[in-house]
Amino acid sequence: MKTLRYLWRGNSAFYKNWWQYAILVVVVQAVIKHLFIPLYTLALEVILAVFRINYISYNNLGVLLKYGGLPLILIVILAILMLLTAYLQFAFMLTSIYRISSGKGLELLAAGRAAWNSLRSSSLPGIVLFLLYVALVLPTSSSFFTSSLLKKVVIPDFILEFLSQNIYYAIAIFVGFLVLTYFSIRLVRVLPLMLDNDYGFKEALHTSWGETKGHFIRYVIRVAIIAALTVISITLAKLAGVALQEMFDVHWKHLAFASGIFLTFSVEIIEVLLKIFETILLAFIIIFPNAIPLKKSPTIWATFRRQKRAKVVFGTSITIFAVVLVLFNISYLVGSFGSAKTMLTISHRGVDAGNGVQNTLPALERTAKVKPDYVEMDLHETKDHQFVVMHDENLKALTGVDRIPHDMTLAEITKLTAHENGQEARVVSFDDYLATAERLNQKLLVEIKTTKYDSPQLMDNFKKKYSKRLMQDHDMIHSLDYRVISKSEELMPKIPASFILPYTLILPNTNANLYTLEETTLNQKIVDEAHNHNQRVLAWTINEESDMQQMVFLNTDGIITDNLTTLKEVLKDQNDNPSYAKRMSQLLDVNWQSAF
């Protein structure tokens, strides 16, 4: 009952000053997204350009150590500045919310000075400890704090998926997440204490730990209730809006387009307000763990009373935002965004929803019946410099044999049987896999895996054996190793070659025809830049319907998926002249904010 009374009081406190809270959240997010992120992105691009570093990936870290490691030092400094900016964002938000809820009103400059002073007054050891706190705790505390600056501080989904397949790694990840969540909540009072009570960082750590002792479950329940109410409310708003639009589509077709524009805009605004409501109530939990003040602050117009320019700027900004949002919605409703008709459908490792053992002939034959544009598959060089179709660097996971491909000849490996998805199939050579694909008239996206055991002639051998057939079949190549892509362009220029990047900070500066980019860090800016350089983007590995719709929304050129049939259905819905209600539902499912 205490928790419910607390949340009801928080609800009342929010509505007393909701307009100022809305302005605060929108302004802060806009400044971060449209000022600081572009600045830091530009700084990273300049660093890489000055030192002629074409890309950042796991296999070119040695390049960053050139020039005495200066590029790496500069990138680390840039990362520290981003963490400090994230801190200032959080501090500014908390200070502003405290001032508004205490009846002082929204004073952006005063809140900014307070946030800056809290950082400036910290000692060097305190700043180092705090940066560690920001880097480790805040990214796991998204329920309390979200920042576009920290969106890149994530572990790519494919790594989590790989680790989760091992029970010990999965347990370690789960335990690690619980530990970080525990510390996030126990230390959640650190910043308010530093800002409002002038505590030093160490003192704030100690005090927060004491204040939250015995109240961990209370914090979890409060956060869970607020999050659940937000999700339910947003879902109901979307369902109601789509249901109303369906009525217009069926019964009042002459008004359907106009209603689609109005209802889409209305639901989006409701979603924004609900997210703001969630943000402020979560902030109340941090700032006022016991009692939330119910004071009315001066209105934003009173703050602007003697600031005519501020009124004009604010009013113009709101108008521009609304107009741009409406125009964007109109474009989406008439089908101008994303091109599902030209989207390449690519089966990851040659399977569709576990219909066989990855990278084997039975799975290829079943998957080809679904008619993907390409079947993506993997190959390794063997001891006798042949090529076997296999993803893993060790054969144990699929065959039970604890050896690597370079330990065995092709004849030895193809005697092994692979087991997966409750099925089994023989390990296959690339010669047989390619021949079967040609018989099925199925194009391939060939991933060339490399290891330290590979022969220097790997790409020369591959070119001599397969380039003519791959070119005739209109197949493509991709690899995590840029040396493979560079060599492919040299030896086989007519075969499209895609550079795979599991983590994308900025678009690489390479001559690759395509990029295969992991979905976690893929965004609109990267896709647009690639297209401006006449390069295509393949997104991997996209297995959920909402993520598939997001990739269409981003206008990627192809989707690599484990669920080919689902992808086909999603694209069919996009292509078959969907109703305004259907387009509205799709738009509300994707991250529409990324368009701005």
Steps between C-alpha positions, in 0.01 A plus 500: 500500500788739573634447148159570343456817708849611404432447129162675523672797659758490223219506245353812667840668516558435131171655387559814705795585276467261206556767235837598642608138535405440136706797384796385708509146362445604137764776512764281664445210259509736201826664611667165561380345175548794267801675654723281714469170311580662160796681661645184650437306178679770301790494747538123459488532120771768512725285722469203264551719192811673638666168580366332184312233691224366275289325760487373858450129551630217713763403241668837443570610856871491420451795266386710797838441664686678223656842560577402858138401562384861453183405305395265781576766763286756316212253465519421872492874579197534274329214683572667834352827374187311393467346846543842660232638268270215601565590862422868436181399320386289793604764753325774305180295478495420872579859600226637275242250624592581860462875438167460321353267761620731780314797354798685351399444139690399190824700493728340244805717568482452877467123459789499255725690739416261784581195286830652386600608851442148633750371245751784537513469878586131489858387559686303231466168689131578548455563127678173416276307740196675364590420138527136603156532660354655181660240271396196704181596677306751292479290179334223703265746669296591194187488712634805684707671232515484122734695276566487128866543592503155661316314224831380358604369844335167433602143436390402146213252493696236308762486778233462769331232291829314456583520870150396604536174307754389761323436830795625705532823301123547516501465879796737526321762286181468705685524832705794372184683395342440841812623679518820291127558545541459874782754509304733271218517752717507812699792354206676340509784756863595422429781254213665692719509810787655305272757338265597783715442807846587367631156595830380360480191281636261765271643766204474263585136429504418870178692573312350205601152606366569847176667389407214265586226747195282556304682226625320189171317441303822551698672224459202267122487556462875438700485178316187383156658559591821316652308207202265479247783507690683226520195273132415554389859437706534182373164374137595566547837327645328195229231488225762535651719229542212256149369572350842428701524179375159389145630537582797277672271247188284474204734557621852418764451231475861380624610844750217555814689396418806711410283800823306457703820525306624803491169688867418436609843622270475804630156607861615454443804720331280761801266492739793547302634794483157661876455465552844654264401783703182554829693499381752759350243737819296487695818575271562800602159635864606483460854632217457752511141628267578792267792423442688174418874538173620347598854406389696198789666316479821297385418148745497216327811363570683824864406464495638145302813594790735434663282240316554173768328295475189718126491441548526126772233492298264716177546307676468165680182610178332612330597174786371286509173695125447452511587129800274433337215689174536308682518164701193590183312596338598170800369308493173690125452462526535121790254492792734428735370772687175465490274195381155595460411130876517438605360839726196468393201708797299626485174695762496777718185487254349255220428748146621557362479853714198590395294196830315498865501599673826408726498192390154382338377180164385645447841658600674175252294299214573742582869528533548124130404469412823688688688224737735679697738283817363656605223734779617731750230593848468649819329397842424650824390341605144585839341562535410130397854391148401396182665627244354737158652578518573872437806717688421822879502531470180702303197382395392849170690536341333197691176456637422847855488361728742686713606204532796265456476120875556445574185701316280249483441127178564311448125457530448876264784593226403253477158668372675814132541583366830637209511746266797559129577546429133571635403158824377348681536171844443354756781503533608139773636275451834329524322163192291581315791662560724198399226258174445691428874506555515124265206447237680710569829321568651843738795534751498788652755734830333587665597828873427490619430853866560580731384778868529580550153349390596149743462212631817329344372177146468642340766280705401193383140537142612553511724193650227281237243600180703533512856362364415155209298640415758769494776240278298265265414789484868612618400847658734757780481757532646848750474783594641839858528373549809285811340347264247340277777363798696367648190338164403355464840337848458353457143375123484437381859439174392336381308809337730760694488828354612834703595807343365821509728804364369831512844661456825309597837647526678165488389139838354398703666227558203268439398140269212592191461280284428800507490878351225713419680825378355829162645595582617854696810392351548153322832454355730235810719470724205416255367239463841337877556488555158341241576233663837435822306427310258270546220751224267615425386855399150608366473855568193714369299680138623501260246646210696654214652299538844659873499421427400140259792470766726651751395233246580227442832672876569492501413127766232528560300183472151641423301813684192619275288720458162665123533442466532123129417485421771757704753303315409181167557676609837640613620157181366340297710745708802400465436126135400460354852515445499876214701643562824685431310823769247412754770414409686818559186705835440329612858558411487869689171535830636372722761656344796321704746704813398305373700206568830675 
